[in-house]
Amino acid sequence: VQATDKTLLNIILRLSVDRMFKYLRKWFVTRFFGHTRQRARLVSKDGRCNIEFGNVEAQWRFIFFVDIWTTVLDLKWRYKMTFFISVFLGSWFLFGLLWYAVAYIHKDLPEFHPSVNHTPCVENINGLTSAFLFSLETQVTIGYGFRCVTEKCGPAIFLLIFQSILGVIINSFMCGAILAKISRPKKRAKTITFSKNAVISKRGGKLCLLIRVANLRKSLLIGSHIYGKLLKTTVTPEGETIILDQTNINFVVDAGNENLFFISPLTIYHIIDHNSPFFHMAAENLSQQDFELVVFLDGTVESTSATCQVRTSYVPEEVLWGYRFAPIVSKTKEGKYRVDFHNFSKTVEVETPHCAMCLYNEKDDRARMKRGYDNPNFILSEVNETDDTKM
């Protein structure tokens, strides 16, 4: 009995050690080598483009300053606020220098010891600091009343008019840029989410690639249109290698691919037929393929009438063959429709042909069995029957 117990103990110990060794090996490979196996993406899961421009000539960079409005809108908030503060402080200080120069030329400063009957261009400017304060009060139209321009100085009146007009232009530009930045539909696109994985399974008797998309807001996207691009490296018959060659991928729902009624999560699908680039792929070699599927959703925001675009991408490891999405919409006892986002990216394994070609070959075989075919090489020859039996 003791020998049997020792044998069982050794077996259990050996199995535990093997299991722990497999776990540590998997953890080691994932921890130290997992990042090297990640494929390069052109579009990240949240829609950002992974691309950089090199060796851009200086004259091309100058174009960004010609289109200053778009450049300011595309700036990040920290750079925009730095630019905002710098423009205002710079204009105040520049006009402060001009007001100081006017006072210096007109000899209004205390170091010139003006007479009692002397009429200055600007009252109560005693130095550069007071000139800066007067510039600030003029441009932002504070007007404390302590410093003011007199009618005896023409250059000061002209400078006052010029600074007032330029101040209005700067205020309009900067306030408009901040308002346009806030109201851009980029943040609206954050409330449109795609499923983590794409799946391939049968739908309506056809092999389809399916993706789930949801609108987290109750406000609709008007005129929604969804489509895809398959990016892969191809070699032309002439031997030219094209990196990021694009192929159109048509996505539809049961009602089409335009003017989607986007009130609840939708499952969009691409039919894998003879014209699909996925037709020659199979479950065994899908993970060995080198492609990136980019999905786009365009629509108009209902509340602001601004057009927005949402995009995401899928690499071969994120396409699951032989799965479908779990149900997500149910109806409560009160008669309301409930969306359970816990099952949004959840998949269920289903029976699926391991390649699209096999499915279509199977359909062709079934169709041939239902109908006959004439054989033109078949010749019917008549045979004369002889009766060898004699009565």
mmCIF file of C-alpha atoms in Angstrom:
data_model
loop_
_atom_site.group_PDB
_atom_site.id
_atom_site.type_symbol
_atom_site.label_atom_id
_atom_site.label_comp_id
_atom_site.label_asym_id
_atom_site.label_seq_id
_atom_site.Cartn_x
_atom_site.Cartn_y
_atom_site.Cartn_z
ATOM 1 C CA VAL A 1 0.000 0.000 0.000
ATOM 2 C CA GLN A 2 2.849 2.390 0.860
ATOM 3 C CA ALA A 3 4.495 1.644 -2.495
ATOM 4 C CA THR A 4 1.257 2.444 -4.320
ATOM 5 C CA ASP A 5 0.920 5.725 -2.435
ATOM 6 C CA LYS A 6 4.490 6.679 -3.316
ATOM 7 C CA THR A 7 3.860 5.884 -6.980
ATOM 8 C CA LEU A 8 0.722 8.053 -7.070
ATOM 9 C CA LEU A 9 2.549 10.826 -5.266
ATOM 10 C CA ASN A 10 5.391 10.715 -7.798
ATOM 11 C CA ILE A 11 2.922 10.819 -10.715
ATOM 12 C CA ILE A 12 1.080 13.797 -9.240
ATOM 13 C CA LEU A 13 4.364 15.569 -8.524
ATOM 14 C CA ARG A 14 5.618 14.907 -12.065
ATOM 15 C CA LEU A 15 2.400 16.236 -13.604
ATOM 16 C CA SER A 16 2.533 19.335 -11.423
ATOM 17 C CA VAL A 17 6.127 20.026 -12.407
ATOM 18 C CA ASP A 18 5.343 19.557 -16.114
ATOM 19 C CA ARG A 19 2.353 21.857 -15.913
ATOM 20 C CA MET A 20 4.343 24.505 -14.059
ATOM 21 C CA PHE A 21 7.182 24.212 -16.579
ATOM 22 C CA LYS A 22 4.763 24.706 -19.511
ATOM 23 C CA TYR A 23 3.238 27.717 -17.807
ATOM 24 C CA LEU A 24 6.639 29.296 -17.144
ATOM 25 C CA ARG A 25 7.764 28.627 -20.709
ATOM 26 C CA LYS A 26 4.589 30.216 -22.112
ATOM 27 C CA TRP A 27 4.980 33.202 -19.806
ATOM 28 C CA PHE A 28 8.639 33.619 -20.756
ATOM 29 C CA VAL A 29 7.944 33.508 -24.485
ATOM 30 C CA THR A 30 5.024 35.919 -24.182
ATOM 31 C CA ARG A 31 6.912 38.285 -21.898
ATOM 32 C CA PHE A 32 10.188 38.546 -23.781
ATOM 33 C CA PHE A 33 9.337 37.598 -27.350
ATOM 34 C CA GLY A 34 5.652 38.374 -27.671
ATOM 35 C CA HIS A 35 6.216 41.967 -28.750
ATOM 36 C CA THR A 36 8.367 40.895 -31.679
ATOM 37 C CA ARG A 37 5.526 38.840 -33.129
ATOM 38 C CA GLN A 38 3.119 41.765 -33.329
ATOM 39 C CA ARG A 39 2.408 42.805 -36.881
ATOM 40 C CA ALA A 40 2.955 46.341 -38.023
ATOM 41 C CA ARG A 41 -0.301 48.235 -38.456
ATOM 42 C CA LEU A 42 -1.100 51.154 -40.699
ATOM 43 C CA VAL A 43 -4.233 51.935 -38.672
ATOM 44 C CA SER A 44 -4.424 51.232 -34.946
ATOM 45 C CA LYS A 45 -7.489 49.817 -33.241
ATOM 46 C CA ASP A 46 -8.599 53.312 -32.199
ATOM 47 C CA GLY A 47 -8.228 54.702 -35.721
ATOM 48 C CA ARG A 48 -4.866 56.483 -35.557
ATOM 49 C CA CYS A 49 -2.640 56.205 -38.635
ATOM 50 C CA ASN A 50 0.838 54.776 -38.052
ATOM 51 C CA ILE A 51 2.783 56.633 -40.717
ATOM 52 C CA GLU A 52 5.535 59.237 -40.802
ATOM 53 C CA PHE A 53 6.885 61.452 -43.566
ATOM 54 C CA GLY A 54 10.608 61.724 -44.109
ATOM 55 C CA ASN A 55 12.846 63.953 -46.242
ATOM 56 C CA VAL A 56 10.147 66.593 -46.697
ATOM 57 C CA GLU A 57 11.602 69.607 -48.464
ATOM 58 C CA ALA A 58 11.560 73.011 -46.776
ATOM 59 C CA GLN A 59 9.269 74.537 -49.394
ATOM 60 C CA TRP A 60 6.684 71.832 -48.692
ATOM 61 C CA ARG A 61 6.856 72.576 -44.975
ATOM 62 C CA PHE A 62 6.090 76.219 -45.747
ATOM 63 C CA ILE A 63 2.723 75.096 -47.144
ATOM 64 C CA PHE A 64 1.598 74.305 -43.589
ATOM 65 C CA PHE A 65 2.000 77.990 -42.675
ATOM 66 C CA VAL A 66 0.103 79.073 -45.779
ATOM 67 C CA ASP A 67 -2.846 76.964 -44.584
ATOM 68 C CA ILE A 68 -2.505 78.282 -41.050
ATOM 69 C CA TRP A 69 -6.157 77.609 -40.136
ATOM 70 C CA THR A 70 -5.933 73.852 -40.690
ATOM 71 C CA THR A 71 -2.505 73.759 -39.057
ATOM 72 C CA VAL A 72 -3.837 75.425 -35.894
ATOM 73 C CA LEU A 73 -6.863 73.101 -35.802
ATOM 74 C CA ASP A 74 -4.659 70.010 -36.099
ATOM 75 C CA LEU A 75 -2.415 71.089 -33.212
ATOM 76 C CA LYS A 76 -2.694 69.238 -29.936
ATOM 77 C CA TRP A 77 -4.261 71.121 -27.072
ATOM 78 C CA ARG A 78 -0.989 71.778 -25.252
ATOM 79 C CA TYR A 79 0.560 73.301 -28.372
ATOM 80 C CA LYS A 80 -2.631 75.196 -29.178
ATOM 81 C CA MET A 81 -2.787 76.780 -25.729
ATOM 82 C CA THR A 82 0.922 77.662 -25.932
ATOM 83 C CA PHE A 83 0.297 79.288 -29.321
ATOM 84 C CA PHE A 84 -2.806 81.036 -27.942
ATOM 85 C CA ILE A 85 -0.950 82.554 -24.976
ATOM 86 C CA SER A 86 2.126 83.414 -27.051
ATOM 87 C CA VAL A 87 0.093 85.291 -29.679
ATOM 88 C CA PHE A 88 -1.680 87.457 -27.121
ATOM 89 C CA LEU A 89 1.379 88.142 -24.985
ATOM 90 C CA GLY A 90 3.450 88.838 -28.089
ATOM 91 C CA SER A 91 0.941 91.306 -29.517
ATOM 92 C CA TRP A 92 0.549 93.104 -26.189
ATOM 93 C CA PHE A 93 4.295 93.407 -25.727
ATOM 94 C CA LEU A 94 4.889 94.480 -29.358
ATOM 95 C CA PHE A 95 2.339 97.271 -29.165
ATOM 96 C CA GLY A 96 3.669 98.149 -25.724
ATOM 97 C CA LEU A 97 7.042 98.797 -27.359
ATOM 98 C CA LEU A 98 5.350 100.931 -30.024
ATOM 99 C CA TRP A 99 3.510 102.971 -27.395
ATOM 100 C CA TYR A 100 6.760 103.409 -25.507
ATOM 101 C CA ALA A 101 8.461 104.536 -28.753
ATOM 102 C CA VAL A 102 5.677 107.088 -29.360
ATOM 103 C CA ALA A 103 6.083 108.451 -25.839
ATOM 104 C CA TYR A 104 9.866 108.479 -26.203
ATOM 105 C CA ILE A 105 9.817 110.319 -29.545
ATOM 106 C CA HIS A 106 7.232 112.818 -28.287
ATOM 107 C CA LYS A 107 9.326 113.273 -25.116
ATOM 108 C CA ASP A 108 6.496 112.394 -22.761
ATOM 109 C CA LEU A 109 8.648 110.306 -20.406
ATOM 110 C CA PRO A 110 9.676 111.669 -16.978
ATOM 111 C CA GLU A 111 13.401 111.595 -17.851
ATOM 112 C CA PHE A 112 12.798 114.377 -20.402
ATOM 113 C CA HIS A 113 11.315 116.618 -17.673
ATOM 114 C CA PRO A 114 8.331 117.861 -19.696
ATOM 115 C CA SER A 115 6.905 121.264 -18.867
ATOM 116 C CA VAL A 116 3.661 121.818 -17.033
ATOM 117 C CA ASN A 117 1.878 122.884 -20.236
ATOM 118 C CA HIS A 118 3.167 119.863 -22.193
ATOM 119 C CA THR A 119 0.367 117.676 -23.669
ATOM 120 C CA PRO A 120 1.544 114.047 -23.995
ATOM 121 C CA CYS A 121 0.365 111.612 -26.658
ATOM 122 C CA VAL A 122 -0.818 109.216 -23.951
ATOM 123 C CA GLU A 123 -1.548 110.284 -20.437
ATOM 124 C CA ASN A 124 0.306 108.625 -17.552
ATOM 125 C CA ILE A 125 2.843 106.565 -19.517
ATOM 126 C CA ASN A 126 5.955 106.696 -17.383
ATOM 127 C CA GLY A 127 7.948 103.756 -18.731
ATOM 128 C CA LEU A 128 7.872 100.417 -20.519
ATOM 129 C CA THR A 129 5.678 98.796 -17.868
ATOM 130 C CA SER A 130 2.979 101.439 -18.092
ATOM 131 C CA ALA A 131 3.187 101.276 -21.919
ATOM 132 C CA PHE A 132 2.611 97.507 -21.750
ATOM 133 C CA LEU A 133 -0.380 97.982 -19.447
ATOM 134 C CA PHE A 134 -1.872 100.571 -21.797
ATOM 135 C CA SER A 135 -1.400 98.187 -24.731
ATOM 136 C CA LEU A 136 -3.173 95.446 -22.773
ATOM 137 C CA GLU A 137 -6.071 97.742 -21.811
ATOM 138 C CA THR A 138 -6.470 98.945 -25.404
ATOM 139 C CA GLN A 139 -6.452 95.549 -27.092
ATOM 140 C CA VAL A 140 -8.812 93.810 -24.681
ATOM 141 C CA THR A 141 -10.967 96.990 -24.393
ATOM 142 C CA ILE A 142 -10.718 97.211 -20.615
ATOM 143 C CA GLY A 143 -10.408 100.995 -20.478
ATOM 144 C CA TYR A 144 -9.712 101.784 -16.820
ATOM 145 C CA GLY A 145 -9.702 105.529 -17.660
ATOM 146 C CA PHE A 146 -6.346 106.300 -16.029
ATOM 147 C CA ARG A 147 -4.363 106.182 -19.302
ATOM 148 C CA CYS A 148 -5.827 107.599 -22.501
ATOM 149 C CA VAL A 149 -4.792 109.002 -25.877
ATOM 150 C CA THR A 150 -4.990 112.769 -26.379
ATOM 151 C CA GLU A 151 -6.108 114.546 -29.537
ATOM 152 C CA LYS A 152 -2.785 116.392 -29.935
ATOM 153 C CA CYS A 153 -0.871 113.362 -31.348
ATOM 154 C CA GLY A 154 -1.737 111.950 -34.781
ATOM 155 C CA PRO A 155 0.639 108.911 -34.667
ATOM 156 C CA ALA A 156 -0.912 107.794 -31.357
ATOM 157 C CA ILE A 157 -4.428 107.966 -32.836
ATOM 158 C CA PHE A 158 -3.337 105.937 -35.862
ATOM 159 C CA LEU A 159 -1.623 103.366 -33.617
ATOM 160 C CA LEU A 160 -4.749 103.106 -31.468
ATOM 161 C CA ILE A 161 -6.922 102.397 -34.509
ATOM 162 C CA PHE A 162 -4.457 99.850 -35.887
ATOM 163 C CA GLN A 163 -4.154 97.959 -32.593
ATOM 164 C CA SER A 164 -7.934 97.886 -32.111
ATOM 165 C CA ILE A 165 -8.493 96.389 -35.581
ATOM 166 C CA LEU A 166 -5.664 93.887 -35.223
ATOM 167 C CA GLY A 167 -6.879 92.934 -31.751
ATOM 168 C CA VAL A 168 -10.345 92.121 -33.106
ATOM 169 C CA ILE A 169 -8.786 89.941 -35.830
ATOM 170 C CA ILE A 170 -6.619 88.055 -33.320
ATOM 171 C CA ASN A 171 -9.544 87.545 -30.934
ATOM 172 C CA SER A 172 -11.781 86.276 -33.750
ATOM 173 C CA PHE A 173 -9.138 83.889 -35.074
ATOM 174 C CA MET A 174 -8.131 82.416 -31.729
ATOM 175 C CA CYS A 175 -11.661 82.115 -30.338
ATOM 176 C CA GLY A 176 -12.843 80.577 -33.615
ATOM 177 C CA ALA A 177 -9.953 78.106 -33.591
ATOM 178 C CA ILE A 178 -10.746 76.973 -30.047
ATOM 179 C CA LEU A 179 -14.475 76.708 -30.779
ATOM 180 C CA ALA A 180 -13.796 74.729 -33.965
ATOM 181 C CA LYS A 181 -11.392 72.465 -32.070
ATOM 182 C CA ILE A 182 -14.001 71.743 -29.411
ATOM 183 C CA SER A 183 -16.797 71.098 -31.902
ATOM 184 C CA ARG A 184 -14.793 68.806 -34.198
ATOM 185 C CA PRO A 185 -16.525 65.431 -34.645
ATOM 186 C CA LYS A 186 -13.381 63.545 -33.644
ATOM 187 C CA LYS A 187 -14.700 63.051 -30.119
ATOM 188 C CA ARG A 188 -18.047 61.891 -31.502
ATOM 189 C CA ALA A 189 -16.167 59.130 -33.282
ATOM 190 C CA LYS A 190 -14.936 57.868 -29.904
ATOM 191 C CA THR A 191 -18.480 56.762 -29.093
ATOM 192 C CA ILE A 192 -18.548 54.452 -32.138
ATOM 193 C CA THR A 193 -16.907 51.154 -31.282
ATOM 194 C CA PHE A 194 -16.023 48.059 -33.278
ATOM 195 C CA SER A 195 -15.701 44.496 -32.049
ATOM 196 C CA LYS A 196 -12.265 43.381 -30.963
ATOM 197 C CA ASN A 197 -12.209 40.521 -33.467
ATOM 198 C CA ALA A 198 -13.724 39.759 -36.837
ATOM 199 C CA VAL A 199 -15.242 36.309 -37.383
ATOM 200 C CA ILE A 200 -15.818 34.066 -40.391
ATOM 201 C CA SER A 201 -18.856 31.801 -40.468
ATOM 202 C CA LYS A 202 -21.876 30.938 -42.586
ATOM 203 C CA ARG A 203 -24.683 33.472 -42.859
ATOM 204 C CA GLY A 204 -27.645 32.865 -45.107
ATOM 205 C CA GLY A 205 -25.962 29.821 -46.634
ATOM 206 C CA LYS A 206 -22.895 31.870 -47.636
ATOM 207 C CA LEU A 207 -19.484 32.127 -46.048
ATOM 208 C CA CYS A 208 -19.092 35.632 -44.653
ATOM 209 C CA LEU A 209 -16.637 37.749 -42.709
ATOM 210 C CA LEU A 210 -18.554 39.503 -39.923
ATOM 211 C CA ILE A 211 -17.771 42.541 -37.784
ATOM 212 C CA ARG A 212 -19.895 44.094 -35.061
ATOM 213 C CA VAL A 213 -20.194 47.871 -34.643
ATOM 214 C CA ALA A 214 -22.129 49.856 -32.032
ATOM 215 C CA ASN A 215 -23.172 53.437 -31.378
ATOM 216 C CA LEU A 216 -22.826 54.249 -27.680
ATOM 217 C CA ARG A 217 -24.954 57.394 -27.943
ATOM 218 C CA LYS A 218 -28.687 57.523 -28.476
ATOM 219 C CA SER A 219 -28.275 60.240 -31.122
ATOM 220 C CA LEU A 220 -28.060 58.780 -34.610
ATOM 221 C CA LEU A 221 -25.515 59.058 -37.383
ATOM 222 C CA ILE A 222 -27.357 60.254 -40.474
ATOM 223 C CA GLY A 223 -26.485 58.830 -43.883
ATOM 224 C CA SER A 224 -24.056 56.251 -42.504
ATOM 225 C CA HIS A 225 -21.930 54.375 -45.026
ATOM 226 C CA ILE A 226 -19.554 51.527 -44.231
ATOM 227 C CA TYR A 227 -16.797 50.043 -46.367
ATOM 228 C CA GLY A 228 -13.383 48.450 -46.057
ATOM 229 C CA LYS A 229 -9.910 48.306 -47.567
ATOM 230 C CA LEU A 230 -7.621 45.271 -47.593
ATOM 231 C CA LEU A 231 -3.970 46.310 -47.380
ATOM 232 C CA LYS A 232 -1.280 43.852 -48.379
ATOM 233 C CA THR A 233 1.999 43.671 -50.251
ATOM 234 C CA THR A 234 1.624 42.477 -53.839
ATOM 235 C CA VAL A 235 3.982 41.859 -56.749
ATOM 236 C CA THR A 236 2.825 42.845 -60.229
ATOM 237 C CA PRO A 237 3.462 40.669 -63.313
ATOM 238 C CA GLU A 238 6.173 43.172 -64.229
ATOM 239 C CA GLY A 239 8.000 42.431 -60.985
ATOM 240 C CA GLU A 240 7.103 45.650 -59.172
ATOM 241 C CA THR A 241 6.522 45.284 -55.434
ATOM 242 C CA ILE A 242 3.624 47.407 -54.172
ATOM 243 C CA ILE A 243 3.542 47.898 -50.421
ATOM 244 C CA LEU A 244 0.134 48.683 -48.938
ATOM 245 C CA ASP A 245 -1.720 47.736 -52.090
ATOM 246 C CA GLN A 246 -5.412 48.500 -51.498
ATOM 247 C CA THR A 247 -8.346 46.297 -52.429
ATOM 248 C CA ASN A 248 -11.958 47.331 -51.913
ATOM 249 C CA ILE A 249 -13.986 45.239 -49.464
ATOM 250 C CA ASN A 250 -17.753 45.626 -49.622
ATOM 251 C CA PHE A 251 -19.563 45.383 -46.297
ATOM 252 C CA VAL A 252 -23.327 45.182 -46.072
ATOM 253 C CA VAL A 253 -26.089 44.562 -43.589
ATOM 254 C CA ASP A 254 -29.397 42.984 -44.467
ATOM 255 C CA ALA A 255 -30.722 46.373 -45.661
ATOM 256 C CA GLY A 256 -27.589 47.415 -47.620
ATOM 257 C CA ASN A 257 -24.467 49.404 -46.793
ATOM 258 C CA GLU A 258 -25.873 52.946 -46.917
ATOM 259 C CA ASN A 259 -28.279 54.906 -44.702
ATOM 260 C CA LEU A 260 -27.880 52.513 -41.791
ATOM 261 C CA PHE A 261 -30.462 52.678 -39.006
ATOM 262 C CA PHE A 262 -27.786 52.897 -36.352
ATOM 263 C CA ILE A 263 -29.910 52.808 -33.206
ATOM 264 C CA SER A 264 -28.575 49.459 -31.945
ATOM 265 C CA PRO A 265 -25.405 47.432 -32.581
ATOM 266 C CA LEU A 266 -25.171 46.118 -36.125
ATOM 267 C CA THR A 267 -23.382 43.087 -37.509
ATOM 268 C CA ILE A 268 -21.920 43.954 -40.879
ATOM 269 C CA TYR A 269 -20.638 41.218 -43.159
ATOM 270 C CA HIS A 270 -18.619 40.703 -46.304
ATOM 271 C CA ILE A 271 -19.638 37.810 -48.539
ATOM 272 C CA ILE A 272 -16.643 35.625 -49.398
ATOM 273 C CA ASP A 273 -17.358 34.711 -53.024
ATOM 274 C CA HIS A 274 -15.220 34.273 -56.133
ATOM 275 C CA ASN A 275 -14.538 38.021 -56.271
ATOM 276 C CA SER A 276 -13.442 38.286 -52.644
ATOM 277 C CA PRO A 277 -9.727 38.410 -51.764
ATOM 278 C CA PHE A 278 -10.509 35.975 -48.916
ATOM 279 C CA PHE A 279 -11.774 33.303 -51.332
ATOM 280 C CA HIS A 280 -8.451 31.446 -51.584
ATOM 281 C CA MET A 281 -7.756 31.619 -47.840
ATOM 282 C CA ALA A 282 -8.507 28.735 -45.493
ATOM 283 C CA ALA A 283 -8.728 28.202 -41.771
ATOM 284 C CA GLU A 284 -5.330 26.456 -41.764
ATOM 285 C CA ASN A 285 -3.364 29.250 -43.431
ATOM 286 C CA LEU A 286 -5.288 32.340 -42.299
ATOM 287 C CA SER A 287 -2.848 33.208 -39.512
ATOM 288 C CA GLN A 288 0.053 32.886 -41.976
ATOM 289 C CA GLN A 289 -1.374 35.532 -44.299
ATOM 290 C CA ASP A 290 0.051 39.051 -44.363
ATOM 291 C CA PHE A 291 -2.746 41.598 -44.650
ATOM 292 C CA GLU A 292 -4.535 44.330 -42.746
ATOM 293 C CA LEU A 293 -8.266 44.879 -43.040
ATOM 294 C CA VAL A 294 -9.212 48.535 -42.453
ATOM 295 C CA VAL A 295 -12.905 49.259 -41.869
ATOM 296 C CA PHE A 296 -14.387 52.755 -42.280
ATOM 297 C CA LEU A 297 -17.707 54.165 -41.126
ATOM 298 C CA ASP A 298 -18.723 57.588 -42.440
ATOM 299 C CA GLY A 299 -21.729 59.495 -41.198
ATOM 300 C CA THR A 300 -23.172 62.870 -40.252
ATOM 301 C CA VAL A 301 -23.613 63.748 -36.584
ATOM 302 C CA GLU A 302 -27.273 64.419 -35.920
ATOM 303 C CA SER A 303 -26.747 67.169 -33.324
ATOM 304 C CA THR A 304 -24.055 69.219 -35.143
ATOM 305 C CA SER A 305 -24.485 68.188 -38.825
ATOM 306 C CA ALA A 306 -20.720 67.612 -38.980
ATOM 307 C CA THR A 307 -19.316 64.703 -40.962
ATOM 308 C CA CYS A 308 -17.196 62.223 -39.049
ATOM 309 C CA GLN A 309 -15.292 59.076 -39.918
ATOM 310 C CA VAL A 310 -14.572 56.121 -37.633
ATOM 311 C CA ARG A 311 -11.983 53.521 -38.559
ATOM 312 C CA THR A 312 -10.322 50.460 -37.136
ATOM 313 C CA SER A 313 -8.246 47.579 -38.458
ATOM 314 C CA TYR A 314 -7.876 43.811 -38.138
ATOM 315 C CA VAL A 315 -4.776 41.693 -38.708
ATOM 316 C CA PRO A 316 -4.928 37.922 -39.398
ATOM 317 C CA GLU A 317 -4.582 37.041 -35.706
ATOM 318 C CA GLU A 318 -7.742 39.027 -34.991
ATOM 319 C CA VAL A 319 -9.871 37.176 -37.565
ATOM 320 C CA LEU A 320 -11.456 34.071 -36.022
ATOM 321 C CA TRP A 321 -12.472 31.327 -38.461
ATOM 322 C CA GLY A 322 -15.452 29.213 -37.426
ATOM 323 C CA TYR A 323 -16.990 31.618 -34.914
ATOM 324 C CA ARG A 324 -20.008 33.901 -34.744
ATOM 325 C CA PHE A 325 -20.956 36.693 -32.376
ATOM 326 C CA ALA A 326 -23.044 35.983 -29.308
ATOM 327 C CA PRO A 327 -26.529 37.549 -29.123
ATOM 328 C CA ILE A 328 -26.501 41.040 -27.675
ATOM 329 C CA VAL A 329 -30.068 42.429 -27.988
ATOM 330 C CA SER A 330 -32.942 41.172 -25.845
ATOM 331 C CA LYS A 331 -36.419 42.322 -24.911
ATOM 332 C CA THR A 332 -37.412 42.991 -21.309
ATOM 333 C CA LYS A 333 -40.732 42.292 -19.664
ATOM 334 C CA GLU A 334 -41.563 45.990 -19.827
ATOM 335 C CA GLY A 335 -41.333 45.860 -23.618
ATOM 336 C CA LYS A 336 -38.000 47.682 -23.911
ATOM 337 C CA TYR A 337 -35.077 46.473 -25.975
ATOM 338 C CA ARG A 338 -31.925 45.943 -23.941
ATOM 339 C CA VAL A 339 -28.369 45.848 -25.309
ATOM 340 C CA ASP A 340 -25.903 43.829 -23.253
ATOM 341 C CA PHE A 341 -22.425 45.114 -24.090
ATOM 342 C CA HIS A 342 -20.894 42.341 -22.029
ATOM 343 C CA ASN A 343 -21.400 40.103 -25.068
ATOM 344 C CA PHE A 344 -20.372 42.753 -27.586
ATOM 345 C CA SER A 345 -17.076 41.080 -28.586
ATOM 346 C CA LYS A 346 -17.937 37.630 -27.278
ATOM 347 C CA THR A 347 -17.813 34.862 -29.891
ATOM 348 C CA VAL A 348 -19.266 31.369 -30.070
ATOM 349 C CA GLU A 349 -17.694 28.524 -32.030
ATOM 350 C CA VAL A 350 -19.893 27.137 -34.804
ATOM 351 C CA GLU A 351 -19.511 24.556 -37.552
ATOM 352 C CA THR A 352 -17.976 26.261 -40.576
ATOM 353 C CA PRO A 353 -16.339 25.022 -43.808
ATOM 354 C CA HIS A 354 -12.583 25.358 -43.568
ATOM 355 C CA CYS A 355 -12.412 27.268 -46.891
ATOM 356 C CA ALA A 356 -14.771 29.159 -49.184
ATOM 357 C CA MET A 357 -13.784 27.054 -52.182
ATOM 358 C CA CYS A 358 -14.889 23.898 -50.367
ATOM 359 C CA LEU A 359 -18.298 25.413 -49.640
ATOM 360 C CA TYR A 360 -18.896 26.387 -53.252
ATOM 361 C CA ASN A 361 -17.621 23.033 -54.555
ATOM 362 C CA GLU A 362 -20.030 21.282 -52.216
ATOM 363 C CA LYS A 363 -22.895 23.399 -53.540
ATOM 364 C CA ASP A 364 -21.912 22.630 -57.138
ATOM 365 C CA ASP A 365 -21.842 18.900 -56.421
ATOM 366 C CA ARG A 366 -25.314 19.042 -54.893
ATOM 367 C CA ALA A 367 -26.590 20.964 -57.886
ATOM 368 C CA ARG A 368 -25.167 18.390 -60.317
ATOM 369 C CA MET A 369 -26.865 15.562 -58.457
ATOM 370 C CA LYS A 370 -30.253 17.224 -58.930
ATOM 371 C CA ARG A 371 -30.031 17.533 -62.695
ATOM 372 C CA GLY A 372 -28.751 15.208 -65.439
ATOM 373 C CA TYR A 373 -26.294 15.878 -68.218
ATOM 374 C CA ASP A 374 -26.288 14.619 -71.827
ATOM 375 C CA ASN A 375 -23.246 12.666 -72.911
ATOM 376 C CA PRO A 376 -22.571 13.491 -76.592
ATOM 377 C CA ASN A 377 -20.136 10.536 -76.950
ATOM 378 C CA PHE A 378 -22.755 8.015 -76.029
ATOM 379 C CA ILE A 379 -24.022 6.014 -79.133
ATOM 380 C CA LEU A 380 -26.903 3.653 -78.919
ATOM 381 C CA SER A 381 -26.378 0.611 -81.175
ATOM 382 C CA GLU A 382 -29.261 -1.706 -82.007
ATOM 383 C CA VAL A 383 -28.773 -5.378 -81.260
ATOM 384 C CA ASN A 384 -30.653 -7.990 -83.310
ATOM 385 C CA GLU A 385 -32.046 -10.611 -81.056
ATOM 386 C CA THR A 386 -32.007 -14.189 -82.393
ATOM 387 C CA ASP A 387 -34.226 -16.891 -81.178
ATOM 388 C CA ASP A 388 -32.168 -20.036 -80.979
ATOM 389 C CA THR A 389 -34.998 -22.078 -79.534
ATOM 390 C CA LYS A 390 -36.771 -24.122 -82.121
ATOM 391 C CA MET A 391 -40.006 -25.814 -81.523
#
